[in-house]
Amino acid sequence: MKIFHCGHCEQLVFFENTSCVNCGRLLAYLPDRTDMGTFETDEDNTLQSISPGTKKRAYRLCQNYTENNVCNWAVDVDDPNPYCRSCRLTRVFPDLSQPGAREAWARLETAKRRLLYSLILLELPLANKTEDPDNGLAFEFLADPPPDTPDAVPILTGHDNGLIVINIAEADDAEREKRRHLMHEGYRTILGHFRHEIGHYYWDRLIQGTDDLVEFRRIFGDEREDYGEALQRHYKEGAPANWTDSFVSTYASSHPWEDWAETWAHYLHILDNPGDRRGVWPLAPPQAGGRAHDEAGYPGRRPETPVVRRDHRPLVPVDLCAQQPEPWYGYGRCLPVHPPHPRAR
């Protein structure tokens, strides 16, 4: 996640901010510009950008920004859809009459927007199910039925043909930590769930039925192995003793599909870190004529006061294919930073 600045006063602002803490100007993220926008309201109540590069462009706030306070993205004023690029992917949200549902929904949407930030930068396909019913993407945020419900079936987080279901219990820190212990996981985060499940979606979009399937099987294994049996074996026997030689997590060792999804999630985690390294220091006082820069050239860096990152998942030691001839090594897959996949355009 890169750092952002207020378009009016240059104050450091963060991805979830809705107003500048210094000058009070309205803020909203602009996915079409991959930048935070700063706005003033004109006589027609339309938002006019005052940020460099988008001055005088007109926007309006996402409907979930103005009505539900669970979003901070903006929409081009000429876009007929009232929702932003992120919110229009959400097909089902929690029952807001239930205690804590709105807070859970907000946390899930925040994680989803952070995921989309990375996917947009990678220029990956992000059509929704309305735009592309066959290959589009949709999210449903569902709650487990009440305990006294006859024949109740718990909601399982997962992916199926472009539909990603997230159990809203994952938005509760205590419940998520409880599940982490039950599953013997080293980490469990909301954003990690999104990154993992979107990996399954992009396997369908970018690998399945293409010439890349041969290379996939060479690196990850044969996905035609019975998936149900593989998971049962994994939960019964656990990961191989030497799993760190070839996998980024124990779950990645269960089946080639899960190896791909776990590696995809970890890759997104790694890609976000260079931005974090530039963006976790509060802004130093602006100098005359522009932003403050430190001796390393990063705007406003103060090394003595780091800010905690939102995703606390530990990095597995891995070097992104630096002069490595093998498809994987050390603790993680060898994943070079490629241009966008040709099928992603």
XYZ file of C-alpha atoms in Angstrom:
345
model
C 0.000 0.000 0.000
C 1.605 3.257 -1.106
C 1.384 6.466 0.854
C -1.164 9.134 -0.044
C -1.286 12.881 0.565
C -4.056 15.425 0.821
C -4.388 17.270 -2.481
C -4.840 20.556 -0.631
C -2.267 20.654 2.195
C 0.004 17.639 1.448
C -0.752 16.026 4.821
C -0.158 12.268 4.928
C -3.467 10.399 4.597
C -4.261 6.709 4.668
C -6.270 4.381 2.458
C -9.293 4.317 4.786
C -9.411 8.067 5.548
C -12.544 10.085 4.713
C -11.219 13.531 5.612
C -7.854 15.181 6.039
C -6.899 15.459 9.702
C -5.030 18.697 8.989
C -7.251 20.804 6.719
C -10.538 18.896 6.998
C -11.029 18.483 3.233
C -13.202 15.569 2.080
C -11.263 12.520 0.867
C -12.265 9.526 -1.248
C -10.244 6.910 -3.082
C -10.334 7.075 -6.894
C -9.868 3.577 -8.340
C -9.666 4.984 -11.871
C -6.608 6.995 -10.777
C -5.322 4.571 -8.114
C -4.942 7.562 -5.827
C -6.686 9.315 -2.970
C -8.776 12.258 -4.132
C -9.369 15.521 -2.273
C -12.650 17.309 -2.958
C -14.664 20.475 -2.672
C -18.419 20.663 -3.313
C -19.798 22.944 -6.028
C -23.186 24.656 -6.166
C -24.819 21.491 -7.606
C -23.507 19.420 -4.689
C -21.138 17.655 -7.073
C -17.643 16.809 -5.857
C -14.905 18.671 -7.673
C -11.437 17.202 -7.329
C -8.675 19.563 -6.219
C -5.981 16.869 -6.323
C -3.089 17.211 -8.778
C -3.833 15.353 -11.995
C -7.607 15.296 -11.454
C -8.396 18.966 -10.853
C -11.886 19.979 -11.957
C -12.924 16.372 -12.595
C -16.360 15.682 -11.152
C -17.165 12.732 -8.894
C -19.806 11.593 -6.442
C -19.434 9.416 -3.386
C -20.322 5.727 -3.485
C -23.826 5.119 -2.154
C -22.367 2.914 0.566
C -20.230 5.901 1.565
C -23.155 8.285 1.970
C -25.859 5.904 3.268
C -24.099 3.119 5.165
C -20.687 4.518 6.065
C -18.916 1.309 5.001
C -17.011 2.689 2.009
C -14.720 5.593 1.129
C -14.470 5.309 -2.663
C -15.788 7.712 -5.274
C -17.534 7.180 -8.596
C -17.226 9.243 -11.765
C -20.198 11.586 -11.916
C -21.225 10.173 -15.319
C -21.247 6.558 -14.132
C -24.903 5.398 -13.912
C -24.088 2.865 -11.170
C -24.564 4.401 -7.692
C -21.941 2.090 -6.206
C -18.176 2.175 -6.565
C -16.107 -0.455 -8.312
C -15.635 -2.363 -5.056
C -19.159 -2.222 -3.634
C -20.818 -3.299 -6.870
C -19.038 -6.650 -6.444
C -20.881 -7.309 -3.164
C -24.027 -9.270 -3.971
C -25.190 -10.086 -0.425
C -24.341 -8.236 2.774
C -25.253 -9.093 6.395
C -28.628 -8.505 8.012
C -28.014 -5.052 9.486
C -30.744 -5.526 12.089
C -28.477 -7.977 13.901
C -26.078 -6.647 16.568
C -22.602 -6.048 15.228
C -23.563 -6.771 11.620
C -22.821 -3.274 10.301
C -19.407 -3.226 11.975
C -18.611 -6.658 10.545
C -19.733 -5.581 7.080
C -17.538 -2.484 7.266
C -14.467 -4.533 8.196
C -15.090 -6.999 5.371
C -15.548 -4.194 2.835
C -12.332 -2.552 4.040
C -10.389 -5.768 3.455
C -12.027 -6.218 0.047
C -11.029 -2.705 -1.020
C -7.438 -3.418 -0.010
C -7.549 -6.553 -2.145
C -8.971 -4.649 -5.111
C -6.277 -1.994 -4.734
C -3.681 -4.684 -5.546
C -5.719 -6.357 -8.291
C -6.326 -3.051 -10.079
C -2.611 -2.243 -10.018
C -1.927 -5.686 -11.531
C -4.523 -4.958 -14.264
C -6.388 -8.195 -13.591
C -9.967 -8.713 -14.836
C -12.541 -7.470 -12.326
C -15.899 -7.682 -14.090
C -18.863 -8.284 -11.799
C -21.589 -10.855 -12.349
C -23.897 -8.263 -13.896
C -21.306 -7.303 -16.504
C -20.172 -10.880 -17.123
C -22.553 -13.527 -15.732
C -20.322 -16.436 -16.773
C -16.873 -15.211 -15.753
C -17.588 -12.265 -13.458
C -16.834 -11.945 -9.760
C -19.208 -11.557 -6.807
C -18.970 -11.583 -3.024
C -21.507 -12.704 -0.443
C -21.008 -11.924 3.247
C -23.132 -14.389 5.189
C -23.752 -15.280 8.835
C -24.134 -18.697 10.401
C -27.779 -19.561 11.193
C -28.852 -19.242 14.847
C -27.753 -22.211 16.988
C -31.342 -23.376 17.539
C -32.086 -23.581 13.792
C -33.128 -27.141 12.815
C -30.599 -28.851 10.533
C -28.501 -25.693 10.539
C -25.579 -25.718 8.119
C -22.670 -23.397 8.969
C -21.473 -20.916 6.379
C -18.163 -21.980 4.878
C -15.769 -19.412 3.455
C -14.874 -20.428 -0.084
C -15.049 -19.884 -3.833
C -17.258 -21.434 -6.504
C -17.356 -20.267 -10.128
C -16.645 -16.617 -9.408
C -18.701 -16.400 -6.207
C -16.660 -15.822 -3.056
C -18.502 -16.399 0.232
C -17.042 -15.011 3.452
C -18.498 -15.913 6.848
C -18.935 -12.619 8.700
C -17.666 -14.301 11.864
C -14.200 -13.794 10.364
C -14.631 -10.062 11.039
C -14.703 -10.735 14.790
C -11.144 -10.806 16.126
C -11.910 -13.150 19.025
C -13.846 -15.615 16.877
C -11.191 -15.563 14.160
C -8.455 -16.233 16.715
C -10.507 -19.120 18.127
C -10.792 -20.623 14.661
C -7.093 -20.109 14.054
C -6.293 -22.225 17.096
C -8.824 -24.915 16.141
C -7.307 -25.128 12.663
C -3.714 -25.070 13.997
C -2.894 -22.102 11.776
C 0.069 -19.801 12.236
C -1.987 -16.797 11.157
C -5.540 -15.980 10.061
C -6.552 -12.541 8.783
C -9.556 -11.118 6.953
C -7.419 -9.850 4.101
C -5.685 -13.223 3.932
C -9.052 -14.905 3.305
C -9.788 -12.529 0.445
C -6.358 -13.013 -1.108
C -6.640 -16.797 -0.894
C -10.144 -17.099 -2.344
C -9.438 -14.675 -5.182
C -6.528 -16.958 -6.084
C -9.028 -19.740 -6.813
C -11.010 -17.333 -8.988
C -7.988 -16.361 -11.050
C -6.943 -19.981 -11.467
C -10.264 -20.447 -13.250
C -9.770 -17.273 -15.297
C -6.082 -17.484 -16.184
C -4.940 -21.115 -15.945
C -7.830 -23.519 -16.483
C -8.140 -24.629 -20.094
C -5.024 -22.775 -21.269
C -1.530 -23.814 -22.365
C -0.303 -22.601 -18.961
C -1.860 -25.688 -17.385
C 1.176 -27.775 -18.348
C 3.518 -25.416 -16.508
C 1.103 -25.223 -13.593
C 1.213 -28.992 -13.167
C 4.987 -29.018 -13.392
C 5.283 -26.516 -10.536
C 2.219 -27.154 -8.351
C 1.204 -30.711 -9.188
C -1.758 -32.336 -10.927
C -5.031 -30.663 -9.928
C -6.949 -33.721 -11.150
C -6.103 -35.438 -7.866
C -9.330 -36.010 -5.918
C -9.835 -32.767 -4.007
C -12.094 -34.120 -1.254
C -9.801 -37.033 -0.491
C -6.776 -34.737 -0.464
C -8.364 -32.438 2.116
C -9.488 -35.338 4.304
C -5.961 -36.725 4.242
C -4.532 -33.312 5.105
C -6.820 -32.802 8.106
C -6.179 -36.350 9.309
C -2.427 -36.618 8.771
C -1.282 -32.982 8.552
C 1.423 -31.583 6.297
C 4.588 -33.483 5.366
C 7.469 -33.022 7.791
C 9.491 -31.223 5.100
C 6.663 -28.975 3.891
C 8.843 -25.860 4.238
C 11.047 -27.110 1.396
C 8.319 -26.628 -1.201
C 5.271 -24.825 0.223
C 4.421 -21.440 1.693
C 2.092 -22.961 4.301
C 0.949 -26.319 5.623
C -2.423 -25.906 3.888
C -0.653 -25.376 0.559
C 0.598 -28.966 0.799
C -2.937 -30.394 0.787
C -3.725 -30.127 -2.945
C -2.365 -28.292 -6.022
C -5.371 -25.934 -6.047
C -4.663 -24.916 -2.457
C -0.958 -24.642 -3.194
C -1.796 -22.182 -5.968
C -4.261 -20.190 -3.827
C -1.899 -19.987 -0.848
C 1.001 -18.983 -3.085
C -1.165 -16.393 -4.843
C -2.201 -14.932 -1.473
C 1.382 -14.819 -0.283
C 2.509 -13.210 -3.521
C -0.032 -10.395 -3.062
C 1.204 -10.057 0.513
C 4.792 -9.679 -0.713
C 3.843 -7.209 -3.458
C 2.070 -4.975 -0.944
C 5.120 -4.775 1.289
C 7.322 -2.469 -0.839
C 4.519 0.084 -0.608
C 4.256 -0.511 3.126
C 7.970 0.166 3.535
C 7.466 3.599 2.012
C 4.178 4.265 3.718
C 4.435 3.372 7.380
C 6.027 6.583 8.635
C 4.073 9.692 9.606
C 4.537 12.749 7.456
C 7.270 15.149 8.445
C 6.330 18.860 8.331
C 6.107 19.999 4.682
C 8.949 22.167 3.476
C 8.416 25.359 1.529
C 7.358 24.476 -1.994
C 6.513 20.821 -1.477
C 6.614 17.656 0.585
C 9.220 16.808 3.146
C 11.706 14.144 2.040
C 14.125 12.175 4.105
C 17.679 11.268 3.265
C 16.500 8.180 1.368
C 14.128 10.177 -0.816
C 10.875 8.903 0.699
C 8.305 11.641 1.328
C 7.889 12.370 5.001
C 9.676 9.336 6.365
C 10.405 9.231 10.078
C 12.152 5.915 10.796
C 11.824 6.281 14.559
C 8.010 6.124 14.541
C 6.727 3.141 12.525
C 3.004 2.542 12.162
C 1.606 -0.985 12.550
C 0.529 -2.555 9.267
C -3.059 -3.710 8.869
C -2.201 -7.252 7.751
C -0.238 -8.910 10.544
C 0.481 -12.054 8.551
C 4.203 -12.882 8.851
C 6.224 -13.049 5.692
C 7.723 -16.389 4.770
C 11.369 -15.766 3.836
C 11.502 -15.629 0.043
C 13.513 -13.773 -2.560
C 11.522 -13.016 -5.693
C 13.455 -15.259 -8.075
C 16.745 -13.415 -7.698
C 19.025 -15.492 -9.951
C 17.257 -18.732 -9.016
C 17.003 -21.420 -11.725
C 14.487 -23.581 -9.842
C 10.706 -23.004 -9.780
C 10.805 -22.740 -5.993
C 13.352 -22.612 -3.226
C 13.828 -21.773 0.427
C 10.448 -21.376 2.076
C 8.374 -20.156 -0.816
C 7.530 -20.365 -4.458
C 9.729 -18.484 -6.882
C 7.360 -15.852 -8.295
C 8.902 -13.135 -10.456
C 7.055 -9.870 -10.985
C 5.647 -10.247 -14.481
C 3.718 -7.797 -16.667
C -0.048 -8.400 -16.597
C -1.042 -11.837 -17.876
C -2.105 -11.618 -21.550
C -5.536 -13.043 -20.661
C -5.970 -10.419 -17.950
C -6.467 -7.546 -20.342
